Each structure stands twice: as structure tokens, then as C-alpha cells.
Amino acid sequence: MKVQIIETVLKLNDQIAAANRARFRQAGLFAVNLIGSPGCGKTTLLETTLQHLSPRLNIAVIVGDLATARDGQRLGRFCDRVVQINTGKTCHLEAFHVQQALEKLPLDGLDILFIENVGNLICPVGFDLGQDVKVAMFSVSEGDDKPAKHPYLVQEADLLILNKLDLLPYVRFDLDAFRNDILRLKPSASILSVSLAANQGIEAWLTWLEQERQRRRTGS
Amino acid sequence: MKVQIIETVLKLNDQIAAANRARFRQAGLFAVNLIGSPGCGKTTLLETTLQHLSPRLNIAVIVGDLATARDGQRLGRFCDRVVQINTGKTCHLEAFHVQQALEKLPLDGLDILFIENVGNLICPVGFDLGQDVKVAMFSVSEGDDKPAKHPYLVQEADLLILNKLDLLPYVRFDLDAFRNDILRLKPSASILSVSLAANQGIEAWLTWLEQERQRRRTGS
């Protein structure tokens, strides 16, 4: 009974996600669904990315949290097209949240749309939003066992980012174990290690983003 | 439609939780539902607690993760009554998970049952497991904005623990802002700050635990 219900919800979600995807294609924009734990650095990654790319690309952000507009306000300092969604008690964004946000977001002339999901490693994975890519984000302070404990996220992600490299001297974290768990789950995985606090690894992320964006635009 | 479905699921959950609670009462044990982000230190808190209390109290642990038996194995070094639940794609423990675990767990002579929920600040809050108390756990490296973004957890928690105090020198974290957000949401909140890595604040946690346990036993 419960499984059947969830399937109905997911089927409706997929229909709306397909409509979102069609709108993104028509507008010629590249859409990124950013998924990670609470506090892994998703908003900080987007702040940094906006500072680097805003001068030459048109970027919008949809950001989800249960409550508060704090992330939206942080991102609004670097971008004039930000929509904050408050999901209440819902632990993930669904395609209809994005659909509603698009009513407030003119897509014309946009190059990239970032969708920062609710901080959660689990349910955001199962809900297609219409994105081109899913980026999974972990951080050193969460421990090296998080990929092994969240296999669906690892398998679904087009890129995995490990943030807070600057904390490595102060916590127990085995980089090889982290990496090996990921590669066992997904041998083709792309992994980037960064420290947003120490401004380390940003160029590799921006390069990946630009390559993926061009690849999707040209359909290669 | 969706709301009605969720209400049905929750109603069934509440019935099973009530049955769990009745069994806990009959066995005279104190049950703790531990909720926190992935990597905030839930398993480490239980490892430390078991080391301190196992000599004089009989303790069991039920631990939930999507995948792997890693936490169960860690806890099994300090406790011979540990049940690991793998929830698959479910982002929280439900009362039936605990009910199933109880089939493998003799309750006779137990003083405390810890239930370590799936790492997630959201859905675990809404599912009663039959516990006596809910303990919410945050960590310094997640940032000081997590209570404000998770008001339901703050309101539902009998105790809030902030872990990883040892990382304060290395990250941006405003202790006053963290505290003030909690007290605005719940003026009567109990907050404990600890560093499990530096063995700091453990006594206050053990004292709280023993006081709550005695209070529930005597019904005062």
C-alpha cells in the first residue's frame, strides 16, 4: 500500500520534472541540482561560484530550506535572481517546488540555474527536478563513511565534491577510504576535493561546470 | 491527497509506537531517540556513553542507516545488545523498524535503550518510536544556523547537544547566535555543549541522562 502511494507521488513528480526540463532546454540553460548534508557548504559553494562567474554568465538560484530565508539572503548579495523556497516539514525539493519558483524567475538569457536542495543526503536523490546534473557534496567533518552509507546518492551523482579539506588536520578522516568507498559503488565517479574556506580547488570545479555546460549545449 | 496519505502512515506509526512504549514501560527501561545530521557524532556519543555506563547499567542500542553495518560494528565493541537496521531508501526510523528490532532484542533486565536514528534533521522528528525522550544533536562544523532552519526538531527535543566544540577555532560559528535561535524557538530548551573528540562535557550529559531516567521511573 505504502509503496504504491510513493510510486504515484514519484510518477506525478516525474511528469512535472519533464516539463521543467523542457523549459530549461528551450531557454538554453544548464541546470544543476546540488545535494548535500546540512552544513556541508552548499551555500558557500554557490556564493563562491557566483562571485567567479557572475561577471560573464547570467545565473539564477533556487534554494530550499524547511524554514528561514537565510540562504536566499546570503546568495542575494551576489545574484539578483534568487528564489528561496521554504518546504515546511518536507525533507527535499520536488519538481513542483521548482515549477512554482519558475513563476517568479524569468529564464530568458539565463546560462545556469543552480538548485540548492534541502540539506539531506537521502530523499533529494529520489526526486527528479528536471536538472541536467546532480552534484553531491560531502565534507571532511562529517566523516569518511558517508558515501558508503548513502549509496544511492553516490550512484546518482554526476560529480562528488568533498569540502572542508582545511579541517583534515583536526578530525579523523581517511581520504583513501572515502575515495575507495565511492569507486566501489561507482567506478566511473568524478571526485573533486575542495576547501571553500581556504579558497582551494575552486578552479577545478569551475572547469568541470563549464565543460558539462558546453557538453549539454552542443549535445555531445 | 498526499497529506491524507501521510496522515494514514503517521496514524499507523503512532499505534505501533504506543505498543513499543508499553513494552518499554513494562520492562522498566528508559528509551532515548537520538536524532542528528550525518556525521554530527551520534555513534561517537553512544560509544562514549557505553564506555562510561556499561559497567553498572544494562544498555542496548538500535541503530539505523540506509546501508552498511558500520555503526552497529562500532557499537558492538562496547555492548552485546546491538541491532543494526538498514532502511534502504527510507530517511528515518519508523516505529515498525523498532518493533522488528525488538524481536531480536531481549528487554529483560535492560536499563536504557538507545535508538540512533538515520542521520537526518528532518523526517526522524515526525515519527514517534515509543521513546521517552528525543535528543537532538548538532555540531560546530555544520554552522550556527541549523537550529533556525530546523524549528520542529528544536521544539520536539528534550535536550539539544552541540558537539565538536574543539573545532571552534577553525570554523565560523557564533555560539550566541546558535543559542539565541534555539531559545527563541523554545525558551525552556536544555542545551549541552560537548567535544567528544576532546572528552569535554561528557559528565553533564551522563548526569542529564541519569536524572531523566530516574524521573521517568518514579513518574515525578
Coordinates of C-alpha atoms in Angstrom, one line a residue:
Chain A
M1 CA 0.0 0.0 0.0
K2 CA 2.6 2.5 1.1
V3 CA 4.9 1.6 -1.8
Q4 CA 2.1 2.1 -4.3
I5 CA 1.4 5.5 -2.8
I6 CA 5.0 6.6 -3.1
E7 CA 5.1 5.4 -6.7
T8 CA 2.1 7.6 -7.5
V9 CA 3.8 10.6 -6.0
L10 CA 7.0 9.9 -7.9
K11 CA 5.2 9.4 -11.2
L12 CA 3.5 12.8 -10.8
N13 CA 6.9 14.3 -9.8
D14 CA 8.5 12.9 -13.0
Q15 CA 5.8 14.5 -15.2
I16 CA 6.4 17.9 -13.7
A17 CA 10.2 17.4 -13.8
A18 CA 9.9 16.6 -17.5
A19 CA 8.0 19.9 -18.0
N20 CA 10.7 21.8 -16.1
R21 CA 13.4 20.1 -18.2
A22 CA 11.7 21.1 -21.4
R23 CA 11.6 24.7 -20.2
F24 CA 15.3 24.6 -19.3
R25 CA 16.1 23.2 -22.8
Q26 CA 14.0 25.8 -24.5
A27 CA 15.8 28.6 -22.6
G28 CA 19.2 27.1 -23.4
L29 CA 20.2 27.0 -19.7
F30 CA 22.2 24.4 -17.7
A31 CA 20.5 23.3 -14.5
V32 CA 22.4 21.9 -11.5
N33 CA 20.7 20.1 -8.6
L34 CA 23.1 20.4 -5.6
I35 CA 22.6 17.8 -2.8
G36 CA 24.4 17.5 0.5
S37 CA 24.2 17.3 4.3
P38 CA 23.2 20.2 6.4
G39 CA 26.2 22.4 6.8
C40 CA 28.5 20.7 4.2
G41 CA 29.0 24.0 2.4
K42 CA 26.4 24.1 -0.4
T43 CA 25.5 27.8 0.0
T44 CA 29.2 28.7 0.4
L45 CA 30.0 26.8 -2.9
L46 CA 27.3 28.9 -4.6
E47 CA 28.5 32.2 -3.1
T48 CA 32.0 31.4 -4.4
T49 CA 30.7 30.3 -7.8
L50 CA 28.5 33.4 -8.3
Q51 CA 31.5 35.6 -7.4
H52 CA 33.6 33.9 -10.1
L53 CA 31.1 33.5 -12.8
S54 CA 28.6 36.4 -12.5
P55 CA 30.6 38.9 -14.4
R56 CA 30.4 36.8 -17.6
L57 CA 27.4 34.4 -17.2
N58 CA 23.8 35.0 -16.2
I59 CA 23.0 32.8 -13.2
A60 CA 19.9 32.2 -11.1
V61 CA 19.5 30.2 -7.9
I62 CA 16.5 28.4 -6.4
V63 CA 17.3 27.4 -2.8
G64 CA 15.3 25.1 -0.5
D65 CA 15.2 25.0 3.3
L66 CA 12.5 24.0 5.8
A67 CA 12.5 27.5 7.3
T68 CA 14.1 30.9 7.2
A69 CA 15.3 32.9 4.2
R70 CA 18.9 33.0 5.3
D71 CA 20.5 31.2 2.4
G72 CA 18.5 33.2 -0.1
Q73 CA 19.7 36.4 1.6
R74 CA 23.3 35.2 1.5
L75 CA 23.1 34.4 -2.2
G76 CA 21.1 37.6 -3.0
R77 CA 24.3 39.6 -2.3
F78 CA 25.9 38.1 -5.4
C79 CA 22.9 37.4 -7.7
D80 CA 19.6 39.3 -8.4
R81 CA 17.7 36.2 -9.5
V82 CA 17.3 34.1 -6.3
V83 CA 14.1 32.3 -5.1
Q84 CA 14.0 30.9 -1.6
I85 CA 11.6 28.0 -1.1
N86 CA 10.5 27.0 2.4
T87 CA 9.4 23.4 2.4
G88 CA 7.9 23.4 5.9
K89 CA 8.3 19.8 7.0
T90 CA 9.3 18.3 3.6
C91 CA 12.8 17.0 3.6
H92 CA 13.6 17.5 -0.1
L93 CA 12.7 19.7 -3.1
E94 CA 10.1 18.2 -5.5
A95 CA 9.6 19.2 -9.1
F96 CA 6.5 21.2 -8.3
H97 CA 8.6 23.4 -5.9
V98 CA 10.9 24.3 -8.8
Q99 CA 7.9 24.8 -11.1
Q100 CA 6.4 27.3 -8.6
A101 CA 9.8 29.0 -8.3
L102 CA 10.0 29.4 -12.1
E103 CA 6.8 31.6 -12.0
K104 CA 9.0 34.2 -10.2
L105 CA 12.1 33.6 -12.3
P106 CA 12.5 34.9 -15.8
L107 CA 14.5 32.3 -17.7
D108 CA 15.4 34.4 -20.7
G109 CA 19.1 35.0 -21.2
L110 CA 20.0 32.7 -18.3
D111 CA 23.1 30.5 -18.7
I112 CA 23.0 28.5 -15.4
L113 CA 20.3 27.7 -12.9
F114 CA 21.5 26.3 -9.6
I115 CA 19.0 24.5 -7.4
E116 CA 20.3 24.1 -3.9
N117 CA 18.3 21.2 -2.3
V118 CA 17.3 20.9 1.3
G119 CA 20.2 19.7 3.5
N120 CA 19.7 16.0 3.4
L121 CA 21.7 13.1 1.8
I122 CA 18.6 10.8 1.3
C123 CA 15.3 11.9 -0.2
P124 CA 16.6 14.6 -2.5
V125 CA 18.2 11.8 -4.5
G126 CA 14.9 10.3 -5.5
F127 CA 13.1 13.3 -6.8
D128 CA 14.0 14.5 -10.3
L129 CA 13.7 18.3 -10.6
G130 CA 14.4 18.5 -14.3
Q131 CA 18.1 19.2 -13.7
D132 CA 20.9 18.4 -16.2
V133 CA 23.3 17.2 -13.5
K134 CA 23.2 16.2 -9.8
V135 CA 26.2 17.3 -7.8
A136 CA 26.6 15.5 -4.4
M137 CA 28.5 17.4 -1.7
F138 CA 30.2 15.9 1.4
S139 CA 32.6 17.5 4.0
V140 CA 35.6 16.2 5.9
S141 CA 34.0 16.9 9.3
E142 CA 31.1 14.5 8.5
G143 CA 33.5 11.5 8.5
D144 CA 34.8 9.3 5.7
D145 CA 31.9 6.8 5.9
K146 CA 29.2 8.9 4.4
P147 CA 29.4 7.7 0.8
A148 CA 29.2 4.0 1.9
K149 CA 26.1 4.9 4.0
H150 CA 24.5 6.7 1.1
P151 CA 25.0 4.5 -2.0
Y152 CA 22.0 5.9 -4.0
L153 CA 23.4 9.4 -3.8
V154 CA 26.9 8.2 -5.0
Q155 CA 25.4 6.3 -7.9
E156 CA 23.1 9.1 -9.0
A157 CA 25.7 11.9 -8.8
D158 CA 27.4 13.3 -11.9
L159 CA 30.1 14.8 -9.6
L160 CA 31.0 14.3 -6.0
I161 CA 32.6 17.2 -4.1
L162 CA 34.5 16.8 -0.8
N163 CA 34.6 20.1 1.0
K164 CA 36.5 21.3 4.2
L165 CA 39.9 19.9 3.3
D166 CA 41.2 22.6 5.7
L167 CA 39.8 20.6 8.6
L168 CA 41.8 17.4 7.8
P169 CA 44.4 18.1 10.5
Y170 CA 41.8 18.3 13.2
V171 CA 39.4 15.4 12.6
R172 CA 39.7 11.7 11.9
F173 CA 39.2 11.2 8.2
D174 CA 40.8 8.7 5.8
L175 CA 40.8 10.2 2.3
D176 CA 41.6 6.8 0.7
A177 CA 38.7 5.1 2.5
F178 CA 36.4 7.9 1.3
R179 CA 37.6 7.5 -2.2
N180 CA 37.6 3.7 -2.3
D181 CA 34.0 3.5 -1.0
I182 CA 32.9 5.8 -3.8
L183 CA 34.8 4.0 -6.5
R184 CA 33.4 0.6 -5.3
L185 CA 29.9 2.0 -5.6
K186 CA 30.6 3.8 -8.9
P187 CA 33.9 3.0 -10.7
S188 CA 33.3 6.0 -13.1
A189 CA 32.8 8.6 -10.4
S190 CA 34.2 12.1 -10.7
I191 CA 35.5 13.3 -7.4
L192 CA 36.8 16.8 -6.5
S193 CA 38.3 17.8 -3.2
V194 CA 38.0 21.5 -2.2
S195 CA 38.3 23.8 0.7
L196 CA 36.0 26.7 0.3
A197 CA 37.3 28.3 3.5
A198 CA 40.9 28.2 2.1
N199 CA 39.9 29.0 -1.5
Q200 CA 41.3 25.7 -2.7
G201 CA 40.1 23.6 -5.6
I202 CA 37.6 26.2 -6.9
E203 CA 39.2 26.3 -10.4
A204 CA 38.7 22.5 -10.9
W205 CA 35.0 22.9 -10.0
L206 CA 34.5 25.9 -12.4
T207 CA 36.2 23.9 -15.2
W208 CA 34.0 20.9 -14.6
L209 CA 30.9 23.1 -14.6
E210 CA 31.9 24.9 -17.9
Q211 CA 32.8 21.6 -19.6
E212 CA 29.5 20.0 -18.6
R213 CA 27.5 23.1 -19.6
Q214 CA 29.2 23.2 -23.1
R215 CA 28.7 19.4 -23.5
R216 CA 25.0 19.6 -22.8
R217 CA 24.6 22.7 -25.1
T218 CA 26.2 21.0 -28.0
G219 CA 24.6 17.7 -27.1
S220 CA 28.0 15.9 -27.4
Chain B
M1 CA -4.3 13.6 -1.4
K2 CA -0.7 13.4 -0.4
V3 CA -1.4 14.9 3.0
Q4 CA -4.1 12.4 3.7
I5 CA -1.8 9.5 2.8
I6 CA 0.9 10.8 5.1
E7 CA -1.6 11.1 7.9
T8 CA -2.6 7.5 7.4
V9 CA 1.1 6.4 7.6
L10 CA 1.6 8.5 10.7
K11 CA -1.6 7.1 12.4
L12 CA -0.4 3.6 11.9
N13 CA 3.1 4.6 13.1
D14 CA 1.6 6.1 16.3
Q15 CA -0.2 2.8 17.0
I16 CA 3.0 0.8 16.8
A17 CA 4.9 3.4 18.7
A18 CA 2.3 3.1 21.5
A19 CA 2.8 -0.6 21.6
N20 CA 6.6 -0.1 21.7
R21 CA 6.2 2.4 24.6
A22 CA 4.0 -0.1 26.5
R23 CA 6.7 -2.8 26.2
F24 CA 9.4 -0.3 27.3
R25 CA 7.3 0.6 30.4
Q26 CA 6.7 -3.0 31.3
A27 CA 10.4 -3.7 31.0
G28 CA 11.1 -0.7 33.2
L29 CA 13.7 0.7 30.7
F30 CA 14.4 4.3 29.6
A31 CA 14.4 4.8 25.8
V32 CA 16.3 7.6 24.0
N33 CA 15.7 8.6 20.4
L34 CA 18.9 10.2 19.2
I35 CA 18.4 12.5 16.1
G36 CA 21.1 14.5 14.3
S37 CA 22.8 15.3 10.9
P38 CA 25.0 12.7 9.2
G39 CA 28.4 12.9 10.9
C40 CA 27.4 15.1 13.9
G41 CA 28.7 12.4 16.2
K42 CA 25.7 10.3 17.3
T43 CA 27.6 7.0 17.2
T44 CA 30.6 8.5 18.9
L45 CA 28.3 9.8 21.7
L46 CA 26.9 6.3 22.2
E47 CA 30.4 4.7 22.1
T48 CA 31.5 7.1 24.9
T49 CA 28.2 6.6 26.8
L50 CA 28.5 2.9 26.7
Q51 CA 32.1 3.0 27.9
H52 CA 31.0 5.1 30.9
L53 CA 27.8 3.4 31.8
S54 CA 28.1 -0.3 30.8
P55 CA 29.9 -1.4 33.9
R56 CA 26.8 -0.6 36.1
L57 CA 23.8 -0.4 33.7
N58 CA 22.4 -2.8 31.1
I59 CA 22.2 -1.0 27.8
A60 CA 21.0 -1.9 24.3
V61 CA 21.3 0.0 21.1
I62 CA 19.2 0.0 17.9
V63 CA 20.9 1.9 15.1
G64 CA 19.5 2.9 11.8
D65 CA 21.3 3.7 8.5
L66 CA 20.4 3.4 4.9
A67 CA 23.2 0.9 4.3
T68 CA 26.2 -0.8 5.9
A69 CA 26.6 -2.3 9.4
R70 CA 29.4 0.1 10.3
D71 CA 27.8 1.8 13.2
G72 CA 26.5 -1.4 14.6
Q73 CA 30.0 -2.9 14.4
R74 CA 31.5 0.2 16.2
L75 CA 28.9 0.0 19.0
G76 CA 29.2 -3.8 19.2
R77 CA 32.7 -3.3 20.7
F78 CA 31.1 -1.8 23.8
C79 CA 27.8 -3.6 24.0
D80 CA 26.5 -7.1 23.3
R81 CA 22.9 -6.0 22.6
V82 CA 23.1 -4.0 19.3
V83 CA 20.7 -4.3 16.4
Q84 CA 21.6 -2.6 13.1
I85 CA 18.7 -1.6 10.9
N86 CA 19.2 -0.8 7.2
T87 CA 16.4 1.3 6.0
G88 CA 17.2 1.1 2.2
K89 CA 15.9 4.4 0.8
T90 CA 13.9 5.5 3.9
C91 CA 15.3 8.6 5.5
H92 CA 14.2 7.9 9.1
L93 CA 13.3 5.1 11.5
E94 CA 9.6 4.3 11.9
A95 CA 8.0 2.6 14.9
F96 CA 7.8 -0.7 12.9
H97 CA 11.6 -0.8 12.5
V98 CA 12.0 -0.6 16.2
Q99 CA 9.2 -3.2 16.7
Q100 CA 11.1 -5.6 14.3
A101 CA 14.4 -4.9 16.1
L102 CA 12.8 -5.8 19.5
E103 CA 12.2 -9.4 18.2
K104 CA 16.0 -9.8 18.3
L105 CA 16.5 -7.9 21.5
P106 CA 15.6 -9.3 24.9
L107 CA 14.4 -6.4 27.0
D108 CA 14.5 -8.2 30.4
G109 CA 17.0 -6.5 32.8
L110 CA 17.6 -3.6 30.4
D111 CA 18.0 -0.1 32.0
I112 CA 18.5 2.0 28.8
L113 CA 17.7 1.6 25.1
F114 CA 19.3 4.0 22.8
I115 CA 17.8 4.3 19.3
E116 CA 20.2 6.1 17.0
N117 CA 18.1 7.4 14.1
V118 CA 19.2 7.8 10.5
G119 CA 21.4 10.8 10.0
N120 CA 18.8 13.5 9.1
L121 CA 17.5 16.6 10.8
I122 CA 14.0 16.4 9.3
C123 CA 11.8 13.3 9.0
P124 CA 13.0 11.5 12.1
V125 CA 11.3 14.3 14.1
G126 CA 7.9 13.4 12.9
F127 CA 7.9 9.6 13.6
D128 CA 7.3 8.6 17.2
L129 CA 9.2 5.4 18.0
G130 CA 7.9 4.9 21.6
Q131 CA 10.9 6.7 23.2
D132 CA 10.8 8.5 26.5
V133 CA 13.0 11.4 25.2
K134 CA 14.2 12.8 22.0
V135 CA 17.8 14.1 22.0
A136 CA 18.8 16.4 19.1
M137 CA 22.4 16.6 18.2
F138 CA 24.2 19.3 16.2
S139 CA 27.9 20.0 15.6
V140 CA 30.0 23.1 15.3
S141 CA 31.2 22.3 11.8
E142 CA 27.6 22.3 10.4
G143 CA 27.3 26.1 11.1
D144 CA 25.3 28.0 13.7
D145 CA 22.2 28.4 11.5
K146 CA 21.0 24.8 11.8
P147 CA 18.5 25.2 14.7
A148 CA 16.8 28.1 13.0
K149 CA 16.5 26.1 9.8
H150 CA 15.1 23.1 11.7
P151 CA 12.5 24.5 14.1
Y152 CA 10.5 21.3 14.5
L153 CA 13.5 19.4 15.8
V154 CA 14.3 22.1 18.3
Q155 CA 10.7 22.2 19.5
E156 CA 10.4 18.5 19.9
A157 CA 13.8 17.8 21.5
D158 CA 14.0 17.2 25.3
L159 CA 17.7 18.0 25.1
L160 CA 19.9 19.7 22.4
I161 CA 23.6 18.7 22.2
L162 CA 26.2 20.8 20.4
N163 CA 29.2 18.6 19.6
K164 CA 32.7 19.3 18.1
L165 CA 33.5 22.3 20.4
D166 CA 37.1 21.5 19.6
L167 CA 36.6 22.8 16.0
L168 CA 35.5 26.3 17.1
P169 CA 38.9 27.8 16.4
Y170 CA 38.9 26.6 12.8
V171 CA 35.4 27.4 11.5
R172 CA 33.0 30.3 11.6
F173 CA 30.4 29.6 14.3
D174 CA 28.7 32.1 16.6
L175 CA 27.8 30.3 19.8
D176 CA 25.4 33.1 20.9
A177 CA 23.5 33.1 17.6
F178 CA 23.2 29.3 17.9
R179 CA 21.8 29.6 21.5
N180 CA 19.6 32.5 20.8
D181 CA 17.9 30.9 17.8
I182 CA 17.2 27.8 20.0
L183 CA 15.8 29.9 22.8
R184 CA 13.6 31.9 20.5
L185 CA 12.1 28.7 19.2
K186 CA 11.9 27.1 22.6
P187 CA 12.5 29.3 25.7
S188 CA 12.7 26.2 28.0
A189 CA 15.3 24.4 25.9
S190 CA 18.1 22.4 27.6
I191 CA 21.4 22.8 25.7
L192 CA 24.6 21.0 26.4
S193 CA 27.9 21.8 24.6
V194 CA 30.4 18.9 24.3
S195 CA 33.5 17.8 22.5
L196 CA 33.6 14.1 22.2
A197 CA 37.0 14.2 20.5
A198 CA 38.4 16.2 23.4
N199 CA 36.4 14.3 26.1
Q200 CA 34.7 17.5 27.2
G201 CA 31.2 17.9 28.6
I202 CA 30.5 14.1 28.9
E203 CA 29.7 14.3 32.7
A204 CA 26.9 16.8 32.1
W205 CA 25.4 14.5 29.5
L206 CA 25.6 11.5 31.8
T207 CA 24.0 13.5 34.6
W208 CA 21.2 14.6 32.4
L209 CA 20.6 11.1 31.2
E210 CA 20.5 9.7 34.8
Q211 CA 18.2 12.4 36.1
E212 CA 15.7 11.9 33.2
R213 CA 15.9 8.1 33.7
Q214 CA 15.1 8.4 37.4
R215 CA 12.4 11.0 36.8
R216 CA 10.6 8.7 34.3
R217 CA 11.0 5.7 36.6
T218 CA 9.4 7.4 39.6
G219 CA 6.9 9.2 37.4
S220 CA 7.7 12.5 39.0

